[in-house]
Amino acid sequence: ALCRSPASSSRMVMRPLYAALFLLSLAIIGFQIAIMQILSFLQWHHFAGQVISAALLGFGCSGTLLAIARPWFLQHVKQLLPLLLLLSAIGMASALPLVQAWFGQFDAQLLAVDRGQIWLLLATQAALFLPLLCGAMAIGLIFISQPQRIGSLYFANLIGSAGGGITLLGLMWWLPSWYLPAVCATFTLIGTIPLKPWREARWLAWLMLATAGVILVLAVASPAPVPSPYKAVSHALALPEARERDRQYSPFGLLQQVTAPSLRYAPELSL
């Protein structure tokens, strides 16, 4: 007969948590990097600060909620952990069409005279905040449920975050930035598989399938975002018979080559 020691059994139980924590941490950092580039494409690079503020607010609110209702969260950790991962995955996949719909219409120059622009900005911030809040709550829930292993769990969290930065920067050489939120959502969805949520509740298994469907549909059906009409590339493409000859993706942004019969470049000369 083969005997398994308590320590060995405990390690096997912990492995799904490490895998889920690693993949979720990877996805959260990758999601922030992808959204930064999307916001800079839609408007300008200085709006990337929105992502940082949304992440800080999400992690801050998650810590507050976990501290206030710690006993309840610990009592339902087996159901809440996969649920939070799935909600975070849905939020990441849905962020692009929501940001495109709201932030694409945002005009910073009208903030002082049009209150509707404030609501567009707040709605965009909410679309970024919610998936980060759910992801941060899942990370915090793993930490408070296993305080005796906080060192190794925090190590998995940091390694996953570093992996997210490296992975997304590498993918930016191959994929347009508007596909990357769906990629991050897929990593988060995969992170729920080691937890085997279907053992706790059948509805979690159906939610996993629904999440996979949402990610697939939004990744395929979401159109490419349209940059602000005030950007130089929008001006160039608005010229008669203008067309895009080439585009290159990279972590530095999207490089577009535009040609038009009426396009002229005369630096340091007056009109």
PDB file of C-alpha atoms in Angstrom:
ATOM      1  CA  ALA A   1       0.000   0.000   0.000  1.00  0.00           C
ATOM      2  CA  LEU A   2       1.150   3.550  -0.756  1.00  0.00           C
ATOM      3  CA  CYS A   3       0.883   6.126   2.012  1.00  0.00           C
ATOM      4  CA  ARG A   4       0.803   9.858   1.431  1.00  0.00           C
ATOM      5  CA  SER A   5       2.167  12.093   4.145  1.00  0.00           C
ATOM      6  CA  PRO A   6       0.082  15.076   5.341  1.00  0.00           C
ATOM      7  CA  ALA A   7       2.751  17.475   4.051  1.00  0.00           C
ATOM      8  CA  SER A   8       2.671  15.892   0.587  1.00  0.00           C
ATOM      9  CA  SER A   9      -1.123  15.987   0.500  1.00  0.00           C
ATOM     10  CA  SER A  10      -1.112  19.627   1.564  1.00  0.00           C
ATOM     11  CA  ARG A  11       1.283  20.510  -1.240  1.00  0.00           C
ATOM     12  CA  MET A  12      -1.002  18.848  -3.789  1.00  0.00           C
ATOM     13  CA  VAL A  13      -3.983  20.802  -2.468  1.00  0.00           C
ATOM     14  CA  MET A  14      -2.012  24.039  -2.685  1.00  0.00           C
ATOM     15  CA  ARG A  15      -0.867  23.584  -6.278  1.00  0.00           C
ATOM     16  CA  PRO A  16      -4.187  24.754  -7.815  1.00  0.00           C
ATOM     17  CA  LEU A  17      -4.012  27.930  -5.717  1.00  0.00           C
ATOM     18  CA  TYR A  18      -0.479  28.666  -6.908  1.00  0.00           C
ATOM     19  CA  ALA A  19      -1.494  28.067 -10.530  1.00  0.00           C
ATOM     20  CA  ALA A  20      -4.589  30.254 -10.235  1.00  0.00           C
ATOM     21  CA  LEU A  21      -2.636  33.006  -8.475  1.00  0.00           C
ATOM     22  CA  PHE A  22       0.159  32.922 -11.062  1.00  0.00           C
ATOM     23  CA  LEU A  23      -2.185  33.106 -14.060  1.00  0.00           C
ATOM     24  CA  LEU A  24      -4.399  35.774 -12.500  1.00  0.00           C
ATOM     25  CA  SER A  25      -1.404  37.949 -11.603  1.00  0.00           C
ATOM     26  CA  LEU A  26      -0.085  37.539 -15.148  1.00  0.00           C
ATOM     27  CA  ALA A  27      -3.451  38.536 -16.609  1.00  0.00           C
ATOM     28  CA  ILE A  28      -3.943  41.596 -14.385  1.00  0.00           C
ATOM     29  CA  ILE A  29      -0.578  43.150 -15.272  1.00  0.00           C
ATOM     30  CA  GLY A  30      -1.002  42.226 -18.924  1.00  0.00           C
ATOM     31  CA  PHE A  31      -4.487  43.730 -18.985  1.00  0.00           C
ATOM     32  CA  GLN A  32      -3.186  47.030 -17.631  1.00  0.00           C
ATOM     33  CA  ILE A  33      -0.414  47.185 -20.239  1.00  0.00           C
ATOM     34  CA  ALA A  34      -2.834  46.367 -23.070  1.00  0.00           C
ATOM     35  CA  ILE A  35      -5.377  48.975 -21.972  1.00  0.00           C
ATOM     36  CA  MET A  36      -2.630  51.597 -21.644  1.00  0.00           C
ATOM     37  CA  GLN A  37      -1.770  51.177 -25.297  1.00  0.00           C
ATOM     38  CA  ILE A  38      -5.435  51.128 -26.336  1.00  0.00           C
ATOM     39  CA  LEU A  39      -6.150  54.382 -24.489  1.00  0.00           C
ATOM     40  CA  SER A  40      -3.086  56.016 -26.005  1.00  0.00           C
ATOM     41  CA  PHE A  41      -4.279  54.921 -29.456  1.00  0.00           C
ATOM     42  CA  LEU A  42      -7.825  56.185 -28.927  1.00  0.00           C
ATOM     43  CA  GLN A  43      -6.719  59.484 -27.409  1.00  0.00           C
ATOM     44  CA  TRP A  44      -3.155  60.249 -26.241  1.00  0.00           C
ATOM     45  CA  HIS A  45      -0.528  58.617 -24.061  1.00  0.00           C
ATOM     46  CA  HIS A  46      -1.176  60.732 -20.964  1.00  0.00           C
ATOM     47  CA  PHE A  47      -4.544  58.980 -20.481  1.00  0.00           C
ATOM     48  CA  ALA A  48      -2.614  55.842 -19.515  1.00  0.00           C
ATOM     49  CA  GLY A  49      -2.726  57.195 -15.974  1.00  0.00           C
ATOM     50  CA  GLN A  50      -6.381  56.130 -15.890  1.00  0.00           C
ATOM     51  CA  VAL A  51      -5.306  52.498 -15.834  1.00  0.00           C
ATOM     52  CA  ILE A  52      -2.932  53.038 -12.910  1.00  0.00           C
ATOM     53  CA  SER A  53      -5.589  54.864 -10.895  1.00  0.00           C
ATOM     54  CA  ALA A  54      -8.163  52.149 -11.668  1.00  0.00           C
ATOM     55  CA  ALA A  55      -5.732  49.451 -10.523  1.00  0.00           C
ATOM     56  CA  LEU A  56      -4.873  51.292  -7.306  1.00  0.00           C
ATOM     57  CA  LEU A  57      -8.554  51.896  -6.584  1.00  0.00           C
ATOM     58  CA  GLY A  58      -9.418  48.260  -7.333  1.00  0.00           C
ATOM     59  CA  PHE A  59      -6.752  46.841  -5.026  1.00  0.00           C
ATOM     60  CA  GLY A  60      -7.568  49.400  -2.334  1.00  0.00           C
ATOM     61  CA  CYS A  61     -11.308  48.663  -2.414  1.00  0.00           C
ATOM     62  CA  SER A  62     -10.707  44.916  -2.441  1.00  0.00           C
ATOM     63  CA  GLY A  63      -8.544  45.141   0.671  1.00  0.00           C
ATOM     64  CA  THR A  64     -11.195  47.218   2.417  1.00  0.00           C
ATOM     65  CA  LEU A  65     -13.993  44.768   1.553  1.00  0.00           C
ATOM     66  CA  LEU A  66     -11.935  41.752   2.632  1.00  0.00           C
ATOM     67  CA  ALA A  67     -11.074  43.435   5.920  1.00  0.00           C
ATOM     68  CA  ILE A  68     -14.692  44.399   6.667  1.00  0.00           C
ATOM     69  CA  ALA A  69     -16.251  41.017   5.781  1.00  0.00           C
ATOM     70  CA  ARG A  70     -13.286  38.696   6.334  1.00  0.00           C
ATOM     71  CA  PRO A  71     -15.224  35.887   8.138  1.00  0.00           C
ATOM     72  CA  TRP A  72     -17.877  35.735   5.412  1.00  0.00           C
ATOM     73  CA  PHE A  73     -15.305  35.627   2.615  1.00  0.00           C
ATOM     74  CA  LEU A  74     -13.343  32.858   4.347  1.00  0.00           C
ATOM     75  CA  GLN A  75     -16.529  30.864   4.923  1.00  0.00           C
ATOM     76  CA  HIS A  76     -17.397  30.887   1.194  1.00  0.00           C
ATOM     77  CA  VAL A  77     -13.884  30.891  -0.249  1.00  0.00           C
ATOM     78  CA  LYS A  78     -14.374  27.742  -2.377  1.00  0.00           C
ATOM     79  CA  GLN A  79     -17.260  29.276  -4.316  1.00  0.00           C
ATOM     80  CA  LEU A  80     -16.115  32.897  -4.279  1.00  0.00           C
ATOM     81  CA  LEU A  81     -12.599  32.335  -5.584  1.00  0.00           C
ATOM     82  CA  PRO A  82     -13.554  30.817  -8.973  1.00  0.00           C
ATOM     83  CA  LEU A  83     -16.495  33.220  -9.221  1.00  0.00           C
ATOM     84  CA  LEU A  84     -14.218  36.236  -8.799  1.00  0.00           C
ATOM     85  CA  LEU A  85     -11.805  34.883 -11.416  1.00  0.00           C
ATOM     86  CA  LEU A  86     -14.628  34.363 -13.905  1.00  0.00           C
ATOM     87  CA  LEU A  87     -16.085  37.819 -13.272  1.00  0.00           C
ATOM     88  CA  SER A  88     -12.633  39.323 -13.759  1.00  0.00           C
ATOM     89  CA  ALA A  89     -12.244  37.422 -17.050  1.00  0.00           C
ATOM     90  CA  ILE A  90     -15.625  38.663 -18.303  1.00  0.00           C
ATOM     91  CA  GLY A  91     -14.708  42.217 -17.305  1.00  0.00           C
ATOM     92  CA  MET A  92     -11.367  42.055 -19.120  1.00  0.00           C
ATOM     93  CA  ALA A  93     -12.966  40.769 -22.306  1.00  0.00           C
ATOM     94  CA  SER A  94     -15.769  43.351 -22.128  1.00  0.00           C
ATOM     95  CA  ALA A  95     -13.439  46.271 -21.422  1.00  0.00           C
ATOM     96  CA  LEU A  96     -12.496  46.870 -25.065  1.00  0.00           C
ATOM     97  CA  PRO A  97     -16.012  47.363 -26.529  1.00  0.00           C
ATOM     98  CA  LEU A  98     -17.038  49.450 -23.506  1.00  0.00           C
ATOM     99  CA  VAL A  99     -13.931  51.625 -23.642  1.00  0.00           C
ATOM    100  CA  GLN A 100     -14.292  51.960 -27.398  1.00  0.00           C
ATOM    101  CA  ALA A 101     -17.948  53.003 -27.073  1.00  0.00           C
ATOM    102  CA  TRP A 102     -17.403  55.521 -24.274  1.00  0.00           C
ATOM    103  CA  PHE A 103     -13.810  56.692 -24.448  1.00  0.00           C
ATOM    104  CA  GLY A 104     -13.907  56.831 -28.241  1.00  0.00           C
ATOM    105  CA  GLN A 105     -16.504  59.613 -27.949  1.00  0.00           C
ATOM    106  CA  PHE A 106     -14.681  61.409 -25.158  1.00  0.00           C
ATOM    107  CA  ASP A 107     -13.354  64.891 -25.944  1.00  0.00           C
ATOM    108  CA  ALA A 108     -11.091  66.351 -23.264  1.00  0.00           C
ATOM    109  CA  GLN A 109     -11.384  69.829 -24.758  1.00  0.00           C
ATOM    110  CA  LEU A 110     -15.109  69.892 -23.929  1.00  0.00           C
ATOM    111  CA  LEU A 111     -14.798  68.896 -20.275  1.00  0.00           C
ATOM    112  CA  ALA A 112     -15.308  72.463 -19.067  1.00  0.00           C
ATOM    113  CA  VAL A 113     -18.496  73.052 -21.073  1.00  0.00           C
ATOM    114  CA  ASP A 114     -20.100  69.615 -21.547  1.00  0.00           C
ATOM    115  CA  ARG A 115     -21.015  67.553 -18.478  1.00  0.00           C
ATOM    116  CA  GLY A 116     -21.643  64.553 -20.687  1.00  0.00           C
ATOM    117  CA  GLN A 117     -17.886  64.237 -21.166  1.00  0.00           C
ATOM    118  CA  ILE A 118     -17.480  63.730 -17.416  1.00  0.00           C
ATOM    119  CA  TRP A 119     -19.908  60.810 -17.510  1.00  0.00           C
ATOM    120  CA  LEU A 120     -18.059  59.272 -20.459  1.00  0.00           C
ATOM    121  CA  LEU A 121     -14.814  59.511 -18.500  1.00  0.00           C
ATOM    122  CA  LEU A 122     -16.366  58.006 -15.354  1.00  0.00           C
ATOM    123  CA  ALA A 123     -17.998  55.186 -17.332  1.00  0.00           C
ATOM    124  CA  THR A 124     -14.655  54.355 -18.933  1.00  0.00           C
ATOM    125  CA  GLN A 125     -13.018  54.319 -15.513  1.00  0.00           C
ATOM    126  CA  ALA A 126     -15.727  51.973 -14.201  1.00  0.00           C
ATOM    127  CA  ALA A 127     -15.149  49.574 -17.134  1.00  0.00           C
ATOM    128  CA  LEU A 128     -11.474  49.384 -16.162  1.00  0.00           C
ATOM    129  CA  PHE A 129     -12.108  49.305 -12.407  1.00  0.00           C
ATOM    130  CA  LEU A 130     -14.502  46.342 -12.157  1.00  0.00           C
ATOM    131  CA  PRO A 131     -12.300  43.557 -13.629  1.00  0.00           C
ATOM    132  CA  LEU A 132      -9.344  44.819 -11.601  1.00  0.00           C
ATOM    133  CA  LEU A 133     -11.476  44.872  -8.444  1.00  0.00           C
ATOM    134  CA  CYS A 134     -12.605  41.257  -8.943  1.00  0.00           C
ATOM    135  CA  GLY A 135      -9.074  40.124  -9.724  1.00  0.00           C
ATOM    136  CA  ALA A 136      -7.629  41.956  -6.722  1.00  0.00           C
ATOM    137  CA  MET A 137     -10.275  40.437  -4.442  1.00  0.00           C
ATOM    138  CA  ALA A 138      -9.366  36.957  -5.696  1.00  0.00           C
ATOM    139  CA  ILE A 139      -5.683  37.582  -4.960  1.00  0.00           C
ATOM    140  CA  GLY A 140      -6.480  38.962  -1.509  1.00  0.00           C
ATOM    141  CA  LEU A 141      -8.796  36.038  -0.783  1.00  0.00           C
ATOM    142  CA  ILE A 142      -6.019  33.569  -1.589  1.00  0.00           C
ATOM    143  CA  PHE A 143      -3.668  35.460   0.728  1.00  0.00           C
ATOM    144  CA  ILE A 144      -5.999  35.628   3.739  1.00  0.00           C
ATOM    145  CA  SER A 145      -7.139  32.016   3.323  1.00  0.00           C
ATOM    146  CA  GLN A 146      -3.565  30.687   3.507  1.00  0.00           C
ATOM    147  CA  PRO A 147      -1.647  33.030   5.849  1.00  0.00           C
ATOM    148  CA  GLN A 148       0.823  30.276   6.796  1.00  0.00           C
ATOM    149  CA  ARG A 149       2.054  30.186   3.174  1.00  0.00           C
ATOM    150  CA  ILE A 150       2.006  33.904   2.465  1.00  0.00           C
ATOM    151  CA  GLY A 151       5.697  33.929   1.494  1.00  0.00           C
ATOM    152  CA  SER A 152       5.395  31.353  -1.291  1.00  0.00           C
ATOM    153  CA  LEU A 153       2.028  32.738  -2.417  1.00  0.00           C
ATOM    154  CA  TYR A 154       3.436  36.235  -2.663  1.00  0.00           C
ATOM    155  CA  PHE A 155       6.353  34.811  -4.650  1.00  0.00           C
ATOM    156  CA  ALA A 156       3.895  33.239  -7.117  1.00  0.00           C
ATOM    157  CA  ASN A 157       2.076  36.578  -7.315  1.00  0.00           C
ATOM    158  CA  LEU A 158       5.280  38.490  -8.125  1.00  0.00           C
ATOM    159  CA  ILE A 159       6.479  35.907 -10.655  1.00  0.00           C
ATOM    160  CA  GLY A 160       3.085  36.002 -12.367  1.00  0.00           C
ATOM    161  CA  SER A 161       3.117  39.795 -12.506  1.00  0.00           C
ATOM    162  CA  ALA A 162       6.603  39.800 -14.028  1.00  0.00           C
ATOM    163  CA  GLY A 163       5.506  37.137 -16.498  1.00  0.00           C
ATOM    164  CA  GLY A 164       2.512  39.240 -17.464  1.00  0.00           C
ATOM    165  CA  GLY A 165       4.687  42.203 -18.349  1.00  0.00           C
ATOM    166  CA  ILE A 166       7.094  40.101 -20.404  1.00  0.00           C
ATOM    167  CA  THR A 167       4.350  38.088 -22.121  1.00  0.00           C
ATOM    168  CA  LEU A 168       2.268  41.097 -23.142  1.00  0.00           C
ATOM    169  CA  LEU A 169       5.267  43.049 -24.399  1.00  0.00           C
ATOM    170  CA  GLY A 170       6.188  40.046 -26.529  1.00  0.00           C
ATOM    171  CA  LEU A 171       2.652  39.653 -27.874  1.00  0.00           C
ATOM    172  CA  MET A 172       2.556  43.332 -28.836  1.00  0.00           C
ATOM    173  CA  TRP A 173       5.045  42.580 -31.619  1.00  0.00           C
ATOM    174  CA  TRP A 174       2.557  40.125 -33.166  1.00  0.00           C
ATOM    175  CA  LEU A 175      -0.980  41.175 -32.266  1.00  0.00           C
ATOM    176  CA  PRO A 176      -2.887  44.460 -32.336  1.00  0.00           C
ATOM    177  CA  SER A 177      -3.416  45.813 -28.855  1.00  0.00           C
ATOM    178  CA  TRP A 178      -7.204  45.487 -29.145  1.00  0.00           C
ATOM    179  CA  TYR A 179      -6.916  41.675 -29.137  1.00  0.00           C
ATOM    180  CA  LEU A 180      -4.840  41.587 -25.961  1.00  0.00           C
ATOM    181  CA  PRO A 181      -7.621  42.120 -23.352  1.00  0.00           C
ATOM    182  CA  ALA A 182      -9.239  38.914 -24.636  1.00  0.00           C
ATOM    183  CA  VAL A 183      -5.876  37.140 -24.310  1.00  0.00           C
ATOM    184  CA  CYS A 184      -5.613  38.298 -20.689  1.00  0.00           C
ATOM    185  CA  ALA A 185      -9.182  37.177 -20.051  1.00  0.00           C
ATOM    186  CA  THR A 186      -8.251  33.753 -21.424  1.00  0.00           C
ATOM    187  CA  PHE A 187      -5.350  33.467 -18.968  1.00  0.00           C
ATOM    188  CA  THR A 188      -7.744  34.307 -16.129  1.00  0.00           C
ATOM    189  CA  LEU A 189     -10.265  31.745 -17.349  1.00  0.00           C
ATOM    190  CA  ILE A 190      -7.561  29.069 -17.523  1.00  0.00           C
ATOM    191  CA  GLY A 191      -6.642  29.940 -13.942  1.00  0.00           C
ATOM    192  CA  THR A 192     -10.055  28.708 -12.779  1.00  0.00           C
ATOM    193  CA  ILE A 193      -9.558  25.217 -14.234  1.00  0.00           C
ATOM    194  CA  PRO A 194      -7.099  23.949 -11.555  1.00  0.00           C
ATOM    195  CA  LEU A 195      -9.589  25.033  -8.867  1.00  0.00           C
ATOM    196  CA  LYS A 196     -12.197  22.622 -10.350  1.00  0.00           C
ATOM    197  CA  PRO A 197     -15.158  24.831  -9.453  1.00  0.00           C
ATOM    198  CA  TRP A 198     -17.652  22.320 -10.872  1.00  0.00           C
ATOM    199  CA  ARG A 199     -17.055  20.214  -7.760  1.00  0.00           C
ATOM    200  CA  GLU A 200     -18.523  22.978  -5.592  1.00  0.00           C
ATOM    201  CA  ALA A 201     -21.466  24.045  -7.730  1.00  0.00           C
ATOM    202  CA  ARG A 202     -22.735  23.099 -11.182  1.00  0.00           C
ATOM    203  CA  TRP A 203     -23.621  26.717 -11.967  1.00  0.00           C
ATOM    204  CA  LEU A 204     -19.927  27.589 -11.784  1.00  0.00           C
ATOM    205  CA  ALA A 205     -19.254  25.111 -14.587  1.00  0.00           C
ATOM    206  CA  TRP A 206     -21.967  26.755 -16.719  1.00  0.00           C
ATOM    207  CA  LEU A 207     -20.504  30.159 -15.901  1.00  0.00           C
ATOM    208  CA  MET A 208     -17.104  28.938 -17.105  1.00  0.00           C
ATOM    209  CA  LEU A 209     -18.624  27.914 -20.442  1.00  0.00           C
ATOM    210  CA  ALA A 210     -20.472  31.221 -20.715  1.00  0.00           C
ATOM    211  CA  THR A 211     -17.263  33.119 -19.949  1.00  0.00           C
ATOM    212  CA  ALA A 212     -15.406  31.215 -22.661  1.00  0.00           C
ATOM    213  CA  GLY A 213     -18.185  32.077 -25.122  1.00  0.00           C
ATOM    214  CA  VAL A 214     -18.119  35.768 -24.186  1.00  0.00           C
ATOM    215  CA  ILE A 215     -14.349  35.930 -24.626  1.00  0.00           C
ATOM    216  CA  LEU A 216     -14.521  34.212 -28.012  1.00  0.00           C
ATOM    217  CA  VAL A 217     -17.353  36.389 -29.341  1.00  0.00           C
ATOM    218  CA  LEU A 218     -15.815  39.665 -28.182  1.00  0.00           C
ATOM    219  CA  ALA A 219     -12.373  38.701 -29.503  1.00  0.00           C
ATOM    220  CA  VAL A 220     -13.754  37.926 -32.952  1.00  0.00           C
ATOM    221  CA  ALA A 221     -16.571  40.464 -33.268  1.00  0.00           C
ATOM    222  CA  SER A 222     -15.043  43.568 -31.686  1.00  0.00           C
ATOM    223  CA  PRO A 223     -13.974  46.012 -34.432  1.00  0.00           C
ATOM    224  CA  ALA A 224     -10.661  47.850 -34.331  1.00  0.00           C
ATOM    225  CA  PRO A 225     -10.841  51.053 -32.275  1.00  0.00           C
ATOM    226  CA  VAL A 226     -11.001  54.379 -34.099  1.00  0.00           C
ATOM    227  CA  PRO A 227      -8.534  57.064 -32.961  1.00  0.00           C
ATOM    228  CA  SER A 228      -9.547  60.591 -32.023  1.00  0.00           C
ATOM    229  CA  PRO A 229     -10.348  62.851 -35.014  1.00  0.00           C
ATOM    230  CA  TYR A 230      -7.827  65.350 -33.619  1.00  0.00           C
ATOM    231  CA  LYS A 231      -4.871  62.991 -34.139  1.00  0.00           C
ATOM    232  CA  ALA A 232      -2.534  63.458 -37.083  1.00  0.00           C
ATOM    233  CA  VAL A 233      -3.254  60.021 -38.533  1.00  0.00           C
ATOM    234  CA  SER A 234      -6.985  60.856 -38.604  1.00  0.00           C
ATOM    235  CA  HIS A 235      -6.236  64.048 -40.488  1.00  0.00           C
ATOM    236  CA  ALA A 236      -4.119  62.155 -43.007  1.00  0.00           C
ATOM    237  CA  LEU A 237      -6.721  59.459 -43.601  1.00  0.00           C
ATOM    238  CA  ALA A 238      -9.392  62.146 -44.131  1.00  0.00           C
ATOM    239  CA  LEU A 239      -7.602  63.471 -47.227  1.00  0.00           C
ATOM    240  CA  PRO A 240      -9.048  62.604 -50.668  1.00  0.00           C
ATOM    241  CA  GLU A 241      -8.025  59.138 -51.895  1.00  0.00           C
ATOM    242  CA  ALA A 242      -6.017  58.527 -48.723  1.00  0.00           C
ATOM    243  CA  ARG A 243      -5.273  54.928 -47.834  1.00  0.00           C
ATOM    244  CA  GLU A 244      -3.187  53.044 -45.335  1.00  0.00           C
ATOM    245  CA  ARG A 245      -0.257  51.322 -47.044  1.00  0.00           C
ATOM    246  CA  ASP A 246       1.225  49.527 -44.065  1.00  0.00           C
ATOM    247  CA  ARG A 247       0.937  49.151 -40.299  1.00  0.00           C
ATOM    248  CA  GLN A 248       3.347  47.724 -37.744  1.00  0.00           C
ATOM    249  CA  TYR A 249       2.596  46.653 -34.172  1.00  0.00           C
ATOM    250  CA  SER A 250       5.054  46.933 -31.310  1.00  0.00           C
ATOM    251  CA  PRO A 251       5.202  47.809 -27.597  1.00  0.00           C
ATOM    252  CA  PHE A 252       6.014  51.368 -28.735  1.00  0.00           C
ATOM    253  CA  GLY A 253       2.578  51.706 -30.329  1.00  0.00           C
ATOM    254  CA  LEU A 254       0.976  51.382 -33.747  1.00  0.00           C
ATOM    255  CA  LEU A 255       2.963  52.717 -36.706  1.00  0.00           C
ATOM    256  CA  GLN A 256       0.771  53.512 -39.713  1.00  0.00           C
ATOM    257  CA  GLN A 257       1.992  54.493 -43.166  1.00  0.00           C
ATOM    258  CA  VAL A 258      -0.568  56.592 -45.036  1.00  0.00           C
ATOM    259  CA  THR A 259      -0.420  57.752 -48.625  1.00  0.00           C
ATOM    260  CA  ALA A 260      -2.612  60.272 -50.482  1.00  0.00           C
ATOM    261  CA  PRO A 261      -2.164  62.340 -53.668  1.00  0.00           C
ATOM    262  CA  SER A 262      -2.786  65.563 -51.719  1.00  0.00           C
ATOM    263  CA  LEU A 263      -0.463  64.713 -48.818  1.00  0.00           C
ATOM    264  CA  ARG A 264       2.482  67.113 -48.617  1.00  0.00           C
ATOM    265  CA  TYR A 265       5.214  67.402 -46.017  1.00  0.00           C
ATOM    266  CA  ALA A 266       6.954  70.781 -45.821  1.00  0.00           C
ATOM    267  CA  PRO A 267       8.554  71.296 -42.402  1.00  0.00           C
ATOM    268  CA  GLU A 268       9.586  74.799 -41.276  1.00  0.00           C
ATOM    269  CA  LEU A 269       7.637  76.419 -44.132  1.00  0.00           C
ATOM    270  CA  SER A 270       4.596  78.603 -43.718  1.00  0.00           C
ATOM    271  CA  LEU A 271       1.350  77.872 -45.534  1.00  0.00           C
TER     272      LEU A 271
END
